[in-house]
Short mmCIF file of C-alpha atoms in Angstrom, two decimals:
data_model
loop_
_atom_site.label_atom_id
_atom_site.label_comp_id
_atom_site.label_asym_id
_atom_site.label_seq_id
_atom_site.Cartn_x
_atom_site.Cartn_y
_atom_site.Cartn_z
CA GLU A 1 -24.10 12.68 14.71
CA LEU A 2 -20.63 13.35 14.27
CA GLU A 3 -18.49 12.31 11.13
CA ILE A 4 -15.35 11.18 11.66
CA PRO A 5 -12.75 11.15 8.61
CA GLY A 6 -11.38 7.58 7.47
CA ASP A 7 -7.76 7.48 8.55
CA SER A 8 -5.39 8.31 5.95
CA SER A 9 -2.66 5.83 6.92
CA SER A 10 -5.26 2.72 6.80
CA ALA A 11 -6.46 3.94 3.44
CA ALA A 12 -2.88 3.91 1.94
CA PHE A 13 -2.64 0.30 2.18
CA LEU A 14 -6.06 -0.09 0.49
CA VAL A 15 -4.83 1.87 -2.06
CA GLY A 16 -1.75 0.13 -2.75
CA ALA A 17 -3.23 -3.37 -3.00
CA ALA A 18 -5.76 -1.83 -5.42
CA ILE A 19 -2.53 -0.29 -7.53
CA LEU A 20 -1.08 -3.52 -7.86
CA ALA A 21 -4.36 -5.43 -8.75
CA SER A 22 -4.58 -6.65 -12.27
CA SER A 23 -8.09 -5.45 -12.99
CA GLY A 24 -10.80 -4.10 -10.95
CA GLU A 25 -11.79 -0.65 -9.09
CA LEU A 26 -11.60 0.28 -5.53
CA LEU A 27 -13.95 3.07 -3.90
CA VAL A 28 -12.52 4.32 -0.26
CA GLU A 29 -15.16 6.40 1.09
CA GLY A 30 -14.85 9.52 3.22
CA THR A 31 -10.87 9.43 3.97
CA GLY A 32 -9.18 12.23 5.42
CA VAL A 33 -7.09 14.20 2.81
CA ASN A 34 -5.60 16.97 4.94
CA PRO A 35 -2.18 17.75 3.41
CA THR A 36 -0.47 17.24 6.56
CA ARG A 37 -1.50 13.53 6.71
CA SER A 38 -2.08 12.57 3.03
CA GLY A 39 1.61 13.24 1.40
CA TYR A 40 1.65 9.46 0.11
CA LEU A 41 -1.13 10.79 -2.22
CA ALA A 42 1.11 13.23 -3.63
CA VAL A 43 4.02 10.76 -4.17
CA LEU A 44 1.72 8.46 -5.84
CA ASP A 45 0.46 11.26 -8.21
CA ARG A 46 4.46 11.69 -9.67
CA MET A 47 4.47 7.82 -9.79
CA ASP A 48 1.30 7.94 -12.17
CA ALA A 49 -1.12 6.23 -10.03
CA ARG A 50 -4.32 6.24 -11.37
CA ILE A 51 -6.15 7.56 -8.30
CA SER A 52 -8.96 10.31 -8.54
CA ARG A 53 -10.87 12.14 -5.71
CA GLU A 54 -14.26 12.58 -5.78
CA ASN A 55 -16.92 14.32 -3.50
CA ASP A 56 -14.48 16.58 -1.85
CA ARG A 57 -15.99 18.35 1.42
CA THR A 58 -14.95 19.56 4.69
CA VAL A 59 -16.53 18.13 7.92
CA ASN A 60 -15.93 19.52 11.24
CA GLY A 61 -12.72 21.62 9.69
CA GLU A 62 -11.37 18.55 8.44
CA PRO A 63 -10.96 17.82 4.54
CA ILE A 64 -12.38 14.59 3.32
CA ALA A 65 -12.79 12.78 -0.20
CA ASP A 66 -13.79 9.71 -1.73
CA LEU A 67 -10.87 7.85 -3.75
CA VAL A 68 -10.70 5.74 -6.71
CA VAL A 69 -8.21 3.85 -7.44
CA GLN A 70 -7.51 1.60 -10.53
CA PRO A 71 -4.63 -0.92 -11.27
CA SER A 72 -1.61 1.36 -12.49
CA SER A 73 1.73 1.04 -14.21
CA LEU A 74 4.28 3.14 -11.85
CA ARG A 75 7.46 5.16 -12.58
CA SER A 76 10.04 5.84 -9.96
CA THR A 77 10.40 9.13 -8.16
CA GLU A 78 12.37 10.41 -5.31
CA VAL A 79 10.95 11.25 -2.10
CA SER A 80 12.56 14.22 -0.25
CA GLY A 81 13.53 14.70 3.21
CA GLU A 82 11.11 17.55 3.66
CA GLU A 83 8.03 15.32 2.42
CA ILE A 84 8.83 12.66 5.22
CA PRO A 85 6.94 14.02 8.10
CA GLY A 86 3.79 14.18 5.98
CA LEU A 87 3.84 10.26 4.86
CA ILE A 88 6.38 8.60 7.60
CA ASP A 89 3.32 5.99 8.35
CA GLU A 90 3.24 5.06 4.61
CA ILE A 91 6.92 4.41 3.65
CA PRO A 92 6.46 0.85 3.96
CA ILE A 93 3.52 0.50 1.51
CA LEU A 94 5.10 3.27 -0.80
CA ALA A 95 8.27 1.15 -0.88
CA VAL A 96 6.26 -1.98 -1.63
CA LEU A 97 4.88 0.04 -4.52
CA ALA A 98 8.26 1.45 -5.59
CA SER A 99 9.35 -2.33 -6.26
CA ARG A 100 6.78 -2.30 -8.99
CA ALA A 101 7.61 0.85 -10.32
CA ALA A 102 9.80 1.57 -13.13
CA GLY A 103 13.37 2.63 -12.27
CA GLU A 104 14.83 3.11 -8.95
CA THR A 105 12.94 5.03 -6.40
CA VAL A 106 14.69 6.86 -3.30
CA PHE A 107 13.34 7.97 0.25
CA ARG A 108 15.46 10.27 1.74
CA SER A 109 15.96 10.53 5.42
CA VAL A 110 14.12 7.76 6.81
CA GLY A 111 15.94 7.09 9.87
CA GLU A 112 12.99 7.45 11.93
CA LEU A 113 11.63 4.29 10.95
CA ARG A 114 14.43 2.74 12.78
CA VAL A 115 13.06 3.81 16.32
CA LYS A 116 9.32 3.38 15.61
CA GLU A 117 7.62 0.19 17.28
CA SER A 118 10.32 -1.61 15.66
CA ASP A 119 13.15 -1.11 13.11
CA ARG A 120 10.60 -0.71 10.55
CA LEU A 121 13.49 0.30 8.03
CA GLY A 122 15.71 -2.70 8.48
CA LEU A 123 12.86 -5.27 8.37
CA LEU A 124 11.40 -3.48 5.19
CA GLU A 125 14.69 -4.05 3.29
CA LYS A 126 15.15 -7.72 4.70
CA ASN A 127 11.60 -8.77 3.53
CA LEU A 128 11.55 -7.15 0.27
CA ASN A 129 14.82 -8.69 -0.38
CA ALA A 130 13.22 -11.83 0.86
CA VAL A 131 10.49 -11.82 -2.10
CA GLY A 132 13.35 -10.88 -4.76
CA VAL A 133 12.84 -6.97 -4.76
CA ALA A 134 16.20 -5.12 -4.60
CA ALA A 135 16.07 -2.95 -1.90
CA ARG A 136 19.09 -1.47 0.32
CA VAL A 137 19.44 1.27 3.05
CA ASP A 138 22.23 3.60 2.79
CA GLY A 139 22.55 5.55 5.73
CA GLU A 140 19.03 7.09 6.29
CA ASP A 141 17.99 6.55 2.70
CA LEU A 142 15.84 3.62 1.31
CA PHE A 143 16.83 2.81 -2.51
CA VAL A 144 14.05 0.38 -4.03
CA SER A 145 14.37 -0.99 -7.71
CA LEU A 146 12.13 -2.75 -10.07
CA THR A 147 13.39 -6.26 -10.02
CA ALA A 148 12.98 -8.91 -13.04
CA SER A 149 12.70 -11.80 -10.54
CA ALA A 150 9.67 -10.22 -8.85
CA ASP A 151 6.34 -10.52 -10.56
CA PRO A 152 4.65 -6.90 -11.43
CA MET A 153 1.59 -8.30 -11.51
CA SER A 154 1.11 -10.77 -8.57
CA PRO A 155 -2.20 -12.56 -8.14
CA TYR A 156 -2.17 -11.58 -4.44
CA PRO A 157 -1.66 -7.80 -4.37
CA GLU A 158 -2.77 -7.66 -0.98
CA THR A 159 0.16 -9.83 -0.13
CA MET A 160 2.54 -7.08 -0.93
CA ALA A 161 0.17 -4.54 0.81
CA ARG A 162 0.25 -6.64 4.26
CA LEU A 163 4.02 -6.97 3.68
CA ALA A 164 4.32 -3.43 4.59
CA TYR A 165 3.41 -4.16 8.13
CA VAL A 166 6.92 -5.50 8.54
CA GLY A 167 7.31 -5.11 12.33
CA ILE A 168 4.34 -7.31 13.13
CA GLU A 169 4.34 -9.94 10.38
CA THR A 170 7.11 -12.08 8.27
CA VAL A 171 7.24 -12.95 4.82
CA ASP A 172 7.30 -16.52 5.46
CA TRP A 173 3.96 -16.15 7.43
CA LEU A 174 2.19 -14.24 5.04
CA MET A 175 3.17 -16.67 2.34
CA ASP A 176 2.08 -19.45 4.32
CA ARG A 177 -1.09 -17.81 4.77
CA GLU A 178 -1.55 -17.48 0.84
CA ARG A 179 -0.50 -20.96 0.35
CA GLN A 180 -3.51 -22.39 2.62
CA MET A 181 -5.99 -19.90 1.16
CA THR A 182 -4.83 -20.91 -2.59
CA THR A 183 -5.04 -24.56 -1.63
CA GLY A 184 -8.73 -24.34 0.29
CA MET A 185 -10.02 -22.65 -2.96
CA GLN A 186 -8.47 -25.30 -5.13
CA ARG A 187 -10.04 -28.17 -3.22
CA ARG A 188 -13.35 -26.45 -3.73
CA GLY A 189 -12.65 -25.86 -7.63
CA GLU A 190 -12.44 -22.15 -7.16
CA THR A 191 -10.18 -19.36 -8.32
CA ILE A 192 -9.73 -15.74 -7.15
CA GLY A 193 -11.84 -14.87 -10.20
CA ASP A 194 -14.84 -16.51 -8.79
CA ILE A 195 -14.87 -13.99 -6.08
CA ASP A 196 -18.34 -12.40 -6.42
CA PRO A 197 -17.82 -8.74 -6.60
CA ASP A 198 -21.52 -8.26 -5.08
CA SER A 199 -21.10 -10.45 -2.39
CA GLY A 200 -21.41 -7.76 0.11
CA ALA A 201 -17.77 -8.35 1.41
CA SER A 202 -16.20 -5.06 3.55
CA VAL A 203 -12.94 -4.23 4.74
CA GLY A 204 -11.92 -3.05 8.25
CA TYR A 205 -12.06 0.59 7.27
CA ALA A 206 -14.55 3.48 7.11
CA GLY A 207 -14.77 2.68 3.26
CA ARG A 208 -15.84 -0.19 0.85
CA ALA A 209 -14.34 -1.95 -1.99
CA LEU A 210 -15.91 -2.55 -5.14
CA LEU A 211 -13.83 -4.97 -7.00
CA GLY A 212 -14.38 -6.21 -10.61
CA GLY A 213 -13.21 -9.33 -12.60
#
């Protein structure tokens, strides 16, 4: 048998959705926490995110831990250029979270996002603006501020998490998906709060979510 650490980048989006939730708790089991790949956790710690590590261990030379995440009130921070190599793929979700943080968060030297699979930097600015978030790019730096018109406790935190995949999905498509889901639940007389936390729902990741109402 060979135990493979859960992908840190994949875990970041689940962590972000849990931070934005209004209640409950998320457990992500067996995620890799190698400091060269989990720099986003240090940034979230500075932003006062409620994340604890449990069951730290080393498997096949790689550090692994379980992450327990709770809804959090965030504050802004500055992410230096020296930090970027260790969290380049997590900048989109960190920017989404920064839109819910008090103050202005700055991401320095993130120009590499323009030359990945798509212009993630430009699309991130565009899509955040589209949902009422004050985001702007100045040279290679990204600035994101808490915005009054953006609801800080959205009932669909997963929408904001998926918004970070801006190279693939658009705001309009995401919002249409959520409207369809909401309409279907309303027709059945259901609400998000009716979802059974013990229903056995799983996530597409080497981990599991424990959601409480």
